[in-house]
PDB file of C-alpha atoms in Angstrom:
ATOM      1  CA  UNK A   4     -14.398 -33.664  24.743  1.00 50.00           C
ATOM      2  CA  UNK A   5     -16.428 -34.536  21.639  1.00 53.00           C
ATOM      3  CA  UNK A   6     -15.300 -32.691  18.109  1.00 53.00           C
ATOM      4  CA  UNK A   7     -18.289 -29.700  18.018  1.00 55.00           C
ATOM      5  CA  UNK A   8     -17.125 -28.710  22.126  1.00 52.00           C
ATOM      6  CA  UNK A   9     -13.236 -28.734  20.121  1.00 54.00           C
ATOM      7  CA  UNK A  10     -14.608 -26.271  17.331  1.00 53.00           C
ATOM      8  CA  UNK A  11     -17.269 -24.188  19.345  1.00 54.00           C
ATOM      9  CA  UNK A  12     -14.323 -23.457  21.775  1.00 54.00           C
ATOM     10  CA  UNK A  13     -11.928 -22.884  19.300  1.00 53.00           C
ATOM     11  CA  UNK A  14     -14.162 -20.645  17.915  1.00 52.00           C
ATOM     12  CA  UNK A  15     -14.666 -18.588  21.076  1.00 64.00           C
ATOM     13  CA  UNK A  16     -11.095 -18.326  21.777  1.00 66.00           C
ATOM     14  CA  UNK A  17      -9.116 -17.569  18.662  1.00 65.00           C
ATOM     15  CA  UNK A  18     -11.813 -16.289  16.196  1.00 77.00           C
ATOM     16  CA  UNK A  19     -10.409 -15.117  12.938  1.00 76.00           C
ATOM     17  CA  UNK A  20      -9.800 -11.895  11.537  1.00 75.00           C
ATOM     18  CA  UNK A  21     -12.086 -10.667   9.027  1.00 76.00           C
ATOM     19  CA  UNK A  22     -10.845 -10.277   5.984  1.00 75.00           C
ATOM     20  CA  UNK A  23      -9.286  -7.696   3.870  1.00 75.00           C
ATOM     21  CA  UNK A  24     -10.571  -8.400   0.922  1.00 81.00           C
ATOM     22  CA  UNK A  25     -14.424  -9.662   0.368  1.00 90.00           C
ATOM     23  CA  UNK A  26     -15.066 -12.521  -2.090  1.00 93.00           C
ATOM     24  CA  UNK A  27     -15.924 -10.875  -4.639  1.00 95.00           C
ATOM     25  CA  UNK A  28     -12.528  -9.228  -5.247  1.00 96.00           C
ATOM     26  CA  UNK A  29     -10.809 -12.307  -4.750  1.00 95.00           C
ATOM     27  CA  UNK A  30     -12.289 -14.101  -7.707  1.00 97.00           C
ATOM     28  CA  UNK A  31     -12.986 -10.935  -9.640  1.00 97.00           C
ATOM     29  CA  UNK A  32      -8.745 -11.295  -9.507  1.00 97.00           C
ATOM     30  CA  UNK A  33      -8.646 -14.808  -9.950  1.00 97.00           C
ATOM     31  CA  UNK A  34     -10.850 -14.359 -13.066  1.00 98.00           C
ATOM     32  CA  UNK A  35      -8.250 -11.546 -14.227  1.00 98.00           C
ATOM     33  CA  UNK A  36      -5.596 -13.764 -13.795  1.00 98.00           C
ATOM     34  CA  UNK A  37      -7.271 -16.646 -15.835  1.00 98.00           C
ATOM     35  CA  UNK A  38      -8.237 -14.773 -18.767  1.00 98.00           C
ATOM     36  CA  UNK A  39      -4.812 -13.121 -18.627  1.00 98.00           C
ATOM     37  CA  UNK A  40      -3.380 -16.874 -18.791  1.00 97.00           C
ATOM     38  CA  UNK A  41      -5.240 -17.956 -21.689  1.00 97.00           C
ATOM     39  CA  UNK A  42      -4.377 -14.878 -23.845  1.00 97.00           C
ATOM     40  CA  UNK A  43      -0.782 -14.897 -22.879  1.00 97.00           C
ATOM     41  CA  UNK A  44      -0.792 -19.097 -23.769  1.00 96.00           C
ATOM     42  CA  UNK A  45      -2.725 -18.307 -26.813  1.00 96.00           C
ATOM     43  CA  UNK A  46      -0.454 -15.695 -28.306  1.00 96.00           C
ATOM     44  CA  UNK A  47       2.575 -17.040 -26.437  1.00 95.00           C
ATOM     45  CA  UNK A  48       3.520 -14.660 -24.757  1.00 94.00           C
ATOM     46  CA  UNK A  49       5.814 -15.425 -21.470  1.00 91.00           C
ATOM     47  CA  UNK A  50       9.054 -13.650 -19.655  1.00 91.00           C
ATOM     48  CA  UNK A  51       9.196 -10.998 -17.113  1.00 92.00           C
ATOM     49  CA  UNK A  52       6.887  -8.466 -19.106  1.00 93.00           C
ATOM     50  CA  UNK A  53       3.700 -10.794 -19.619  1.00 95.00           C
ATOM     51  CA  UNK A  54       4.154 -11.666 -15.746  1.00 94.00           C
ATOM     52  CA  UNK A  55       3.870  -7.797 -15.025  1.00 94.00           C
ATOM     53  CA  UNK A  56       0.750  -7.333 -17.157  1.00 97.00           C
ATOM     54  CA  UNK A  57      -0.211 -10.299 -15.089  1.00 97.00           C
ATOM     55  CA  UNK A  58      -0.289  -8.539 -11.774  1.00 96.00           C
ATOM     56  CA  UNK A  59      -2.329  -5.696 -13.664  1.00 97.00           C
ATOM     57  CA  UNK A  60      -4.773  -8.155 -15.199  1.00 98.00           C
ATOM     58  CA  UNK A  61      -5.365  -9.382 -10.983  1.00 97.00           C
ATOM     59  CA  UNK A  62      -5.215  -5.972  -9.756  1.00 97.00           C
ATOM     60  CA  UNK A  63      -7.460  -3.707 -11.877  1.00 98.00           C
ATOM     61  CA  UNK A  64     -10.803  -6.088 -11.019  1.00 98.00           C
ATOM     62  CA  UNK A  65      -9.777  -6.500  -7.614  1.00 97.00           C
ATOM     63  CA  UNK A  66      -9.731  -2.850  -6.918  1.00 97.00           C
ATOM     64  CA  UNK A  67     -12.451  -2.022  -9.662  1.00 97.00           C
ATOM     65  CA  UNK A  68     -14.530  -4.308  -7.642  1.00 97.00           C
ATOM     66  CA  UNK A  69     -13.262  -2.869  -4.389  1.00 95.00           C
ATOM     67  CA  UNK A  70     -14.119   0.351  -5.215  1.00 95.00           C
ATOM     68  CA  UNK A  71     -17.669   0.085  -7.343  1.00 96.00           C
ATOM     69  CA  UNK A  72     -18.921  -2.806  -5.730  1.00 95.00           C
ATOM     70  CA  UNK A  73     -17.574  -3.166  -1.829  1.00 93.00           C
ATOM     71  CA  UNK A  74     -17.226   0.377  -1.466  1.00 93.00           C
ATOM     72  CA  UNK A  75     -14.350   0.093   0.430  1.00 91.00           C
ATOM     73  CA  UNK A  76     -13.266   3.801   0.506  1.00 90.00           C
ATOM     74  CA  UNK A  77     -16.590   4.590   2.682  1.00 90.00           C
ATOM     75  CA  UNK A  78     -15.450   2.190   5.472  1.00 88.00           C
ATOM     76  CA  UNK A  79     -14.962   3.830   8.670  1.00 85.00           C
ATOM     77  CA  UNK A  80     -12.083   1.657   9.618  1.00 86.00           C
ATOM     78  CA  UNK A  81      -9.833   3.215   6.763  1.00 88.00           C
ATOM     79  CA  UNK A  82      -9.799   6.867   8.989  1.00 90.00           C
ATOM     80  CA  UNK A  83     -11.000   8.971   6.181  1.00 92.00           C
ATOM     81  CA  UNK A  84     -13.940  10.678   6.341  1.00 91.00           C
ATOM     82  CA  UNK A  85     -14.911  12.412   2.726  1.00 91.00           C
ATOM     83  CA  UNK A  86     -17.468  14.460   4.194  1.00 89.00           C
ATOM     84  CA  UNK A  87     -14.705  16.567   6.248  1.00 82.00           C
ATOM     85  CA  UNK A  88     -12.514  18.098   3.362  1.00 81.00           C
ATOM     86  CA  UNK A  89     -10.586  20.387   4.591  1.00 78.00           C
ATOM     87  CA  UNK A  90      -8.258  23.591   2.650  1.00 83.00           C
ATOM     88  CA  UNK A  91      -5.070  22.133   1.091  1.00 80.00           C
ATOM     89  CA  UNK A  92      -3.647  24.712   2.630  1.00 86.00           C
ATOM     90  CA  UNK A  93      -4.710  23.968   6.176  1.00 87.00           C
ATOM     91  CA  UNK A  94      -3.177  20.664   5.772  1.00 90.00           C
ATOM     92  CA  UNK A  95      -0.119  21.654   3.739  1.00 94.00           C
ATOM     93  CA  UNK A  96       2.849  21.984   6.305  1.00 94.00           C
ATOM     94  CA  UNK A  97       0.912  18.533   7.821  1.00 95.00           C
ATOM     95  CA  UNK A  98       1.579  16.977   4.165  1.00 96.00           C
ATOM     96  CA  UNK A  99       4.980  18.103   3.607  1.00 96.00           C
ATOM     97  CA  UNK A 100       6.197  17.041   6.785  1.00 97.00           C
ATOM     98  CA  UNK A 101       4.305  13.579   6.270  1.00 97.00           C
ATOM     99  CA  UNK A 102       6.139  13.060   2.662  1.00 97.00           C
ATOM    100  CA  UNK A 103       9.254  13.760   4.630  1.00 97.00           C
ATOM    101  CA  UNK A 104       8.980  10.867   6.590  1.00 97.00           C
ATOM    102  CA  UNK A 105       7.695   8.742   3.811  1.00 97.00           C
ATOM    103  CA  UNK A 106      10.680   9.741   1.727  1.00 97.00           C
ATOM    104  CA  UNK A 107      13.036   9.223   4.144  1.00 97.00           C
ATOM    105  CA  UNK A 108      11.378   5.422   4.374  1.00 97.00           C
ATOM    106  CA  UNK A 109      11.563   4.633   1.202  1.00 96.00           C
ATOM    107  CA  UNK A 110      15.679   6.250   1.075  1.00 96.00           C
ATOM    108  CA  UNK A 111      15.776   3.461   4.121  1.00 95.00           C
ATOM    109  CA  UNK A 112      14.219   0.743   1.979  1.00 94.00           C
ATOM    110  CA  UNK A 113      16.397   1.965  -0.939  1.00 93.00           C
ATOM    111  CA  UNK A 114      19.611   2.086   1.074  1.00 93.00           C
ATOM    112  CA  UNK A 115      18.981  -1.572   2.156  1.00 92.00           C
ATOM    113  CA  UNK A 116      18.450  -2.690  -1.374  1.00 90.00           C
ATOM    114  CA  UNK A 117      21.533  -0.829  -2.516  1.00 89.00           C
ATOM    115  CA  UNK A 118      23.495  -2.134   0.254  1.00 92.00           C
ATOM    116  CA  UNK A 119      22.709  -5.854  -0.477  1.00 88.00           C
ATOM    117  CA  UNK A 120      24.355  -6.009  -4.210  1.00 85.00           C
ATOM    118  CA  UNK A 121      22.867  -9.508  -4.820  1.00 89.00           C
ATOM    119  CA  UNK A 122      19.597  -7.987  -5.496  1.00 88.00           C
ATOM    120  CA  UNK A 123      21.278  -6.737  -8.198  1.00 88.00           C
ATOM    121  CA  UNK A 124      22.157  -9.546 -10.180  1.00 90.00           C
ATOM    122  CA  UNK A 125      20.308 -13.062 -11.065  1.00 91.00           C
ATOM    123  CA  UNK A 126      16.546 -13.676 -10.593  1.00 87.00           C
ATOM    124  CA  UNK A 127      16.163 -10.096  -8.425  1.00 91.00           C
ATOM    125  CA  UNK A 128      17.666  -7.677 -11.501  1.00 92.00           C
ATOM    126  CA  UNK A 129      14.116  -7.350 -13.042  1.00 92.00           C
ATOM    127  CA  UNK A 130      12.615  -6.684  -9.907  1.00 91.00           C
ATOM    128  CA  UNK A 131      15.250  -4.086  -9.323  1.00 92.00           C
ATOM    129  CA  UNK A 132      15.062  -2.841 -12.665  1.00 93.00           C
ATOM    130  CA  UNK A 133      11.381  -2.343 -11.964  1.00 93.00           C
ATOM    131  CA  UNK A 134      11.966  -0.675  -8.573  1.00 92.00           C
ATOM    132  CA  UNK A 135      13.868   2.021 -10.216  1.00 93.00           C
ATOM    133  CA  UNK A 136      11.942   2.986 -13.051  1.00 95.00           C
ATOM    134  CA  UNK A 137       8.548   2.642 -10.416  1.00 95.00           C
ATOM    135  CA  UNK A 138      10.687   5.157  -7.943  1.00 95.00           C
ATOM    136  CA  UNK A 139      10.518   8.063  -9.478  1.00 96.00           C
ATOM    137  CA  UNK A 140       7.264   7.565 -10.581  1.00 97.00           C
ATOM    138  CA  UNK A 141       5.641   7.295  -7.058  1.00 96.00           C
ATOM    139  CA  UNK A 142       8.100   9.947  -5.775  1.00 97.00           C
ATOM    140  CA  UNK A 143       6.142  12.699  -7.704  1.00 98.00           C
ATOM    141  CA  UNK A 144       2.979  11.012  -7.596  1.00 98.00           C
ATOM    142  CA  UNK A 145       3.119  10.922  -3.681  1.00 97.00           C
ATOM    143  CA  UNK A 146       3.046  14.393  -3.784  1.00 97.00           C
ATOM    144  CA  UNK A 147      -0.277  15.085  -5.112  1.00 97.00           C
ATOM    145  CA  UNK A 148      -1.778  12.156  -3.341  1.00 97.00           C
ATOM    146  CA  UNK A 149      -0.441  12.824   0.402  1.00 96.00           C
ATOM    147  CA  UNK A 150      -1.342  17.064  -0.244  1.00 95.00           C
ATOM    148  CA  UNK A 151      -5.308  15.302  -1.286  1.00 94.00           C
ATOM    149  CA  UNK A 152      -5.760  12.647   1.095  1.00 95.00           C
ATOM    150  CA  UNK A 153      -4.511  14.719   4.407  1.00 94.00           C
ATOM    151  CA  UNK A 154      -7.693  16.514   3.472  1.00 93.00           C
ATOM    152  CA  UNK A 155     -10.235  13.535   4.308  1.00 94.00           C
ATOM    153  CA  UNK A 156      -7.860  11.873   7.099  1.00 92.00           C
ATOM    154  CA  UNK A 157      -9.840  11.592  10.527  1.00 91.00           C
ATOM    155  CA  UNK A 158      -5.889  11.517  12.047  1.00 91.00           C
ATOM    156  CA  UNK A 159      -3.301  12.483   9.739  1.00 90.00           C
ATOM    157  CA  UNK A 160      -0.696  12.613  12.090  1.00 94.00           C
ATOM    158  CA  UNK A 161       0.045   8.963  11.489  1.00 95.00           C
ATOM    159  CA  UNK A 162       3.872   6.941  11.560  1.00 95.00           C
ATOM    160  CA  UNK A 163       4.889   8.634   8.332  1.00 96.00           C
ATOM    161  CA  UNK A 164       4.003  12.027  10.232  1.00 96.00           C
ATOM    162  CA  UNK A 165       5.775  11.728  13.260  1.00 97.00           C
ATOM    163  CA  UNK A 166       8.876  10.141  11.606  1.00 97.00           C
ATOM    164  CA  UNK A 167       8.816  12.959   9.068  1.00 97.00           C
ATOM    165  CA  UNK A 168       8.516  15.349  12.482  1.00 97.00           C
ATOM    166  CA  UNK A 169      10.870  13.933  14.143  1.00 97.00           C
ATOM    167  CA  UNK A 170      13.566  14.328  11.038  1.00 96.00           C
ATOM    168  CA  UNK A 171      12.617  17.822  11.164  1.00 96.00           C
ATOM    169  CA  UNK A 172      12.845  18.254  14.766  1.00 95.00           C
ATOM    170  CA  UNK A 173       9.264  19.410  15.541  1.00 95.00           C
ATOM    171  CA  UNK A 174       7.746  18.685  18.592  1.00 93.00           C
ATOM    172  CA  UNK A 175       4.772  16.212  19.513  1.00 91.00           C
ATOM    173  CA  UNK A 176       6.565  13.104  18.324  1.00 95.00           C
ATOM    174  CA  UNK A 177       5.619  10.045  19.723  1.00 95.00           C
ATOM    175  CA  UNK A 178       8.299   7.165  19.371  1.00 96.00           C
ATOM    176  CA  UNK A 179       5.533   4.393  19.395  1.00 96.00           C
ATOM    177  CA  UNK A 180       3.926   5.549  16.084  1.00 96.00           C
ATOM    178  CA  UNK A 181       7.417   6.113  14.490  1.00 96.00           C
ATOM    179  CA  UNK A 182       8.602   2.266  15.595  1.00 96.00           C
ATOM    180  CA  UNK A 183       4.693   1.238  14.200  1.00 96.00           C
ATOM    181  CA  UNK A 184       5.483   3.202  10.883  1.00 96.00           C
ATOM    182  CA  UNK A 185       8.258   0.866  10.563  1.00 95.00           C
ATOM    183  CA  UNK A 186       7.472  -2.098  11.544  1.00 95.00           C
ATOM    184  CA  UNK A 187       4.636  -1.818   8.975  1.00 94.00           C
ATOM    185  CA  UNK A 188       7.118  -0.488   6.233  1.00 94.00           C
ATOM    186  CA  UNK A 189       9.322  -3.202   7.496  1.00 89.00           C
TER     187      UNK A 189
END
């Protein structure tokens, strides 16, 4: 078999996935990154802190570009559809059953962290000490978010949902979506 018959059947048979990200984010990152480099070198700045403002200096173009430029929040594949806002208060025992399962993830992911005290010291402690100044943060930020975004979901019942009904022993639960929810956070 001759090298393009190799390729055009690879090809057929284990095509890749498309991307999450286009191009454009990617080096709209990249470029983040680079002039973020050449400031911090310039004023010399280094340690745990200018690594931080790194991963800011990546993400704000990425999802500035993401947003303005790839329009990513019109996709149909994310399952939100903006032109179907619904009452907060349609989707409010919905939400609050969804941040129960979310919680009770990250208490899971917390517990884990907790349990494992060598996160705690060396290399890990300013991740850690990160992770618990970032905690409460997202905890009360999670509630205005889930309460908005149930709105626009095309199916809000999602893992976080049915592990959050489950908790709360509602019916409708389906164990595939909770092991899914998960595996994801997992």
């Amino acid at each position: 078999m001759d090298h393009d018959a190799q390729l055009a059947g690879t090809a057929e048979t284990d095509p890749r996935p498309r991307s999450a990200v286009s191009h454009g984010a990617g080096l709209s990152g990249l470029v983040g990154v680079l002039v973020w480099i050449g400031f911090a070198r310039h004023y010399g700045m280094d340690g745990p802190y200018s690594a931080l403002v790194n991963v800011v200096a990546c993400g704000l173009p990425m999802i500035a570009w993401s947003l303005l430029i790839d329009k990513v929040h019109r996709n149909p594949s994310t399952g939100i559809d903006w032109s179907a806002a619904g009452l907060w208060r349609e989707t409010l025992d919905l939400s609050l059953t969804k941040l129960a399962g979310l919680w009770a993830t990250w208490a899971g992911i917390a517990v884990i962290y907790g349990a494992g005290r060598f996160y705690w010291e060396g290399n890990f402690a300013f991740a850690m000490w990160c992770f618990t100044n970032a905690a409460p943060i997202l905890f009360v930020a999670s509630i205005p978010y889930v309460l908005w975004i149930d709105r626009y979901l095309v199916e809000p019942r999602d893992g976080a949902w049915h592990l959050g009904a489950w908790l709360t022993g509602q019916a409708g639960v389906d164990r595939e979506a909770i092991y899914g929810h998960l595996r994801a956070w997992g």
